[in-house]
Amino acid sequence: RVTADLSAFGGPANLALTAVGDGGYTLDAQVVAETMGAHSVIVRIEQESGERTEVLQFAHFITVLPASDVLIFDDATALGWTLAHSSLVTPDTAVRDRVYVGDTAIALRASPTRLAGWNIEFLVDHPFVSDGYRSLRFAFHPGDAQVPDNGSFLVRVNRRSLGNREPTGLYNLNYEFGKPANLLGGGGDSGVPGFEVDFQKPEWQVVDIPLDILHPTGTIELIRFSGNLAGTFYLDDIRLIMAAESLTAVEAEELDERPGNFVVEQNRPNPFNSDTVIRYELPRAAVVDLSVYNLVGQQVAQLVQRSREAGSHAVRWDGRDDQGQPLAGGVYLYRLRAGGQMQVRKLLLLK
């Protein structure tokens, strides 16, 4: 008897698969995923063996990707988003005399002090995973803004860092911000360079920042602009851009064959009983999440969770969980996510 657990998609937890001959089975079901990201379908095989029943379970990971961009502002703050700001900047979301697209844009009238800058934040009501989004894009117009000595103009995307508490304000410590992009150039502690805007051009300029640069690993909570510009400048058409791979709304990770140099090799040795090495290649710098799962889809060990440069990398794993305890022998899955791409492979731990 072969069944599938579709409860991750709101479906039945014990749906029988149909035999198609030669030991094959098929599943035909319509389900609705209410959230994006990785979901597991647990397949359970039961076989009578004498007076007992042998049971084997394994997980098939399915990634639900977005079907469109996420609009944050266009004519108005988008439904599901809230605009918050500090006292040193006044936003006007109904400007009609200087618009990039649509009917209105945001004018930001900033009055920083010598000791304090300003910031604005777009907070989302229902946080969502960043899987399937390629970049943050927005239009900027310098207006009459002036850049002071030691000027600052940054944009960040954050992630939740402490449990499931709800945000309580603009400076809530429940947020951990990602690495900022520096819209004035520079680098180091002042943010990632390469996304400069030109204050000498009195025209709209489109800024497109890859999410890999902003490091929004996990859940997207808010978009934050901050700095010490003085005067009035404008923003319009702020959105998260869907990755090109998201043309299909649902993809099975085990069948990921996207082109390029994103490669996850089979671990060696395999099977193993002491330690094994997992090698992978990245076509560009990205935040890497390499984790090990058991066959019911539970994460048992996180091997990598940090930014890695483009090129070849190797990770050694000793078969222990995140608490340092040896895992039982058996089949496990290891999954690598980086730069909007994913691959899953199996390994066998012997005891």
Short mmCIF file of N, CA and C in Angstrom, two decimals, residues 84-91 109 116-121 170-171 224-227:
data_model
loop_
_atom_site.label_atom_id
_atom_site.label_comp_id
_atom_site.label_asym_id
_atom_site.label_seq_id
_atom_site.Cartn_x
_atom_site.Cartn_y
_atom_site.Cartn_z
N ALA A 84 5.98 53.46 7.36
CA ALA A 84 6.35 54.10 8.63
C ALA A 84 7.58 54.96 8.39
N HIS A 85 7.78 55.99 9.23
CA HIS A 85 8.91 56.88 9.00
C HIS A 85 9.33 57.54 10.30
N SER A 86 10.57 58.02 10.34
CA SER A 86 11.07 58.74 11.49
C SER A 86 10.62 60.19 11.43
N SER A 87 10.90 60.94 12.49
CA SER A 87 10.41 62.32 12.58
C SER A 87 11.16 63.28 11.68
N LEU A 88 12.31 62.86 11.12
CA LEU A 88 13.13 63.77 10.33
C LEU A 88 12.85 63.69 8.84
N VAL A 89 11.79 62.97 8.47
CA VAL A 89 11.40 62.91 7.06
C VAL A 89 9.88 62.90 6.99
N THR A 90 9.34 63.61 6.01
CA THR A 90 7.89 63.68 5.82
C THR A 90 7.54 63.13 4.44
N PRO A 91 6.86 61.98 4.38
CA PRO A 91 6.48 61.43 3.07
C PRO A 91 5.14 61.98 2.59
N ARG A 109 10.45 64.58 2.02
CA ARG A 109 11.04 65.85 2.42
C ARG A 109 11.86 65.61 3.69
N ALA A 116 21.77 63.11 13.51
CA ALA A 116 20.77 62.06 13.25
C ALA A 116 20.27 62.13 11.82
N GLY A 117 20.12 60.96 11.20
CA GLY A 117 19.56 60.88 9.87
C GLY A 117 18.09 60.50 9.93
N TRP A 118 17.53 60.19 8.78
CA TRP A 118 16.12 59.84 8.67
C TRP A 118 16.00 58.41 8.16
N ASN A 119 14.81 57.84 8.26
CA ASN A 119 14.55 56.54 7.66
C ASN A 119 13.06 56.36 7.41
N ILE A 120 12.74 55.59 6.38
CA ILE A 120 11.37 55.18 6.12
C ILE A 120 11.36 53.66 5.93
N GLU A 121 10.25 53.04 6.27
CA GLU A 121 10.15 51.59 6.17
C GLU A 121 8.80 51.20 5.58
N LEU A 170 9.06 51.13 14.82
CA LEU A 170 10.06 51.35 13.79
C LEU A 170 11.42 50.78 14.17
N TYR A 171 11.75 50.78 15.46
CA TYR A 171 13.07 50.36 15.89
C TYR A 171 13.01 49.05 16.68
N ARG A 224 13.68 49.00 3.88
CA ARG A 224 14.05 50.21 4.63
C ARG A 224 14.98 51.10 3.82
N PHE A 225 14.63 52.38 3.70
CA PHE A 225 15.49 53.40 3.13
C PHE A 225 15.95 54.31 4.27
N SER A 226 17.23 54.68 4.28
CA SER A 226 17.72 55.55 5.35
C SER A 226 18.87 56.40 4.81
N GLY A 227 19.16 57.49 5.50
CA GLY A 227 20.27 58.34 5.07
C GLY A 227 20.26 59.69 5.75
#
